[in-house]
C-alpha angles and dihedrals in degrees: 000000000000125000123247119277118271084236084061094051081055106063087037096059088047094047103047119020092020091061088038099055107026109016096051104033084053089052083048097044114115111171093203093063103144109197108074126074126241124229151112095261092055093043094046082041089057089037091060091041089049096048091045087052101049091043090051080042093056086044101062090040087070102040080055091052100036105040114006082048091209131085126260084257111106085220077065105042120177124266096210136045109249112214099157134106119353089357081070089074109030130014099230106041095138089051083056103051090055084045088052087045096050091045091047083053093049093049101041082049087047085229135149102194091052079050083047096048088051092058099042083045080056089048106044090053096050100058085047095056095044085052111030121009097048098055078045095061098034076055093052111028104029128190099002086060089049089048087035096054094041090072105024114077122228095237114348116079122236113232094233125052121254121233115197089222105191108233 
């Protein structure tokens, strides 16, 4: 099995977390938005939400790549189940970095409805996870996503690390 071209990571990338995080929030933007504060602590609080999410967000792009050897696109799913790094702790780390992304926009913009859209975008996964991708997964990986799942949470992340142990 060979991974996805890097060609393919590419449009995925543009098609999916690019829209969600700059197409959107640059349709949202109002740059009279009253109810945040401005000031230097919100903005360098964004910015370091922002930087953490979109290095969560690379991350899992690789592990993808590298080891689930499949995009981030549903059209594109993973071959393998990936149960390294940060999906050691959580099950949708990837789903989060964009979601930290998103947050660190609406605070460096000062804007509510970029804050809003983060929220609806958590939503709005989360429903699809709950709906789609984990019968997906159960279809495709069997038994180690059900074990897998049983002891990884959806969002937030366990304090020690799991290990699939074959039994």
């Amino acid at each position: 099995m060979e991974s996805p071209s890097n060609w393919k990571h590419l449009r995925d990338i543009l098609l999916m977390p690019f829209t969600v995080t700059f197409v959107i929030p640059y349709l949202l933007y109002d740059s009279r938005d009253p109810f945040i504060p401005h000031s230097l602590t919100t903005k360098l609080i964004g910015w370091l939400i922002a930087v953490g999410g979109s290095a969560l967000f690379v991350y899992t792009v690789f592990l993808f790549k590298m080891l689930g050897q499949g995009t981030l696109a549903p059209w594109e799913p993973t071959k393998k189940l990936i149960i390294e790094g940060p999906y050691r702790y959580c099950r949708n780390p990837m789903i989060s970095g964009v979601f930290f992304m998103i947050t660190g926009e609406g605070l460096m913009l000062y804007s509510t409805s970029v804050l809003a859209w983060a929220v609806a975008f958590f939503i709005i996964n989360t429903l699809y996870f709950i709906f789609v991708e984990e019968r997906s997964m159960l279809q495709r990986f069997g038994s180690d996503y059900l074990k897998y799942k049983k002891h990884v949470p959806r969002w937030i992340p366990r304090l020690r690390p799991f290990r699939l142990l074959n039994s």
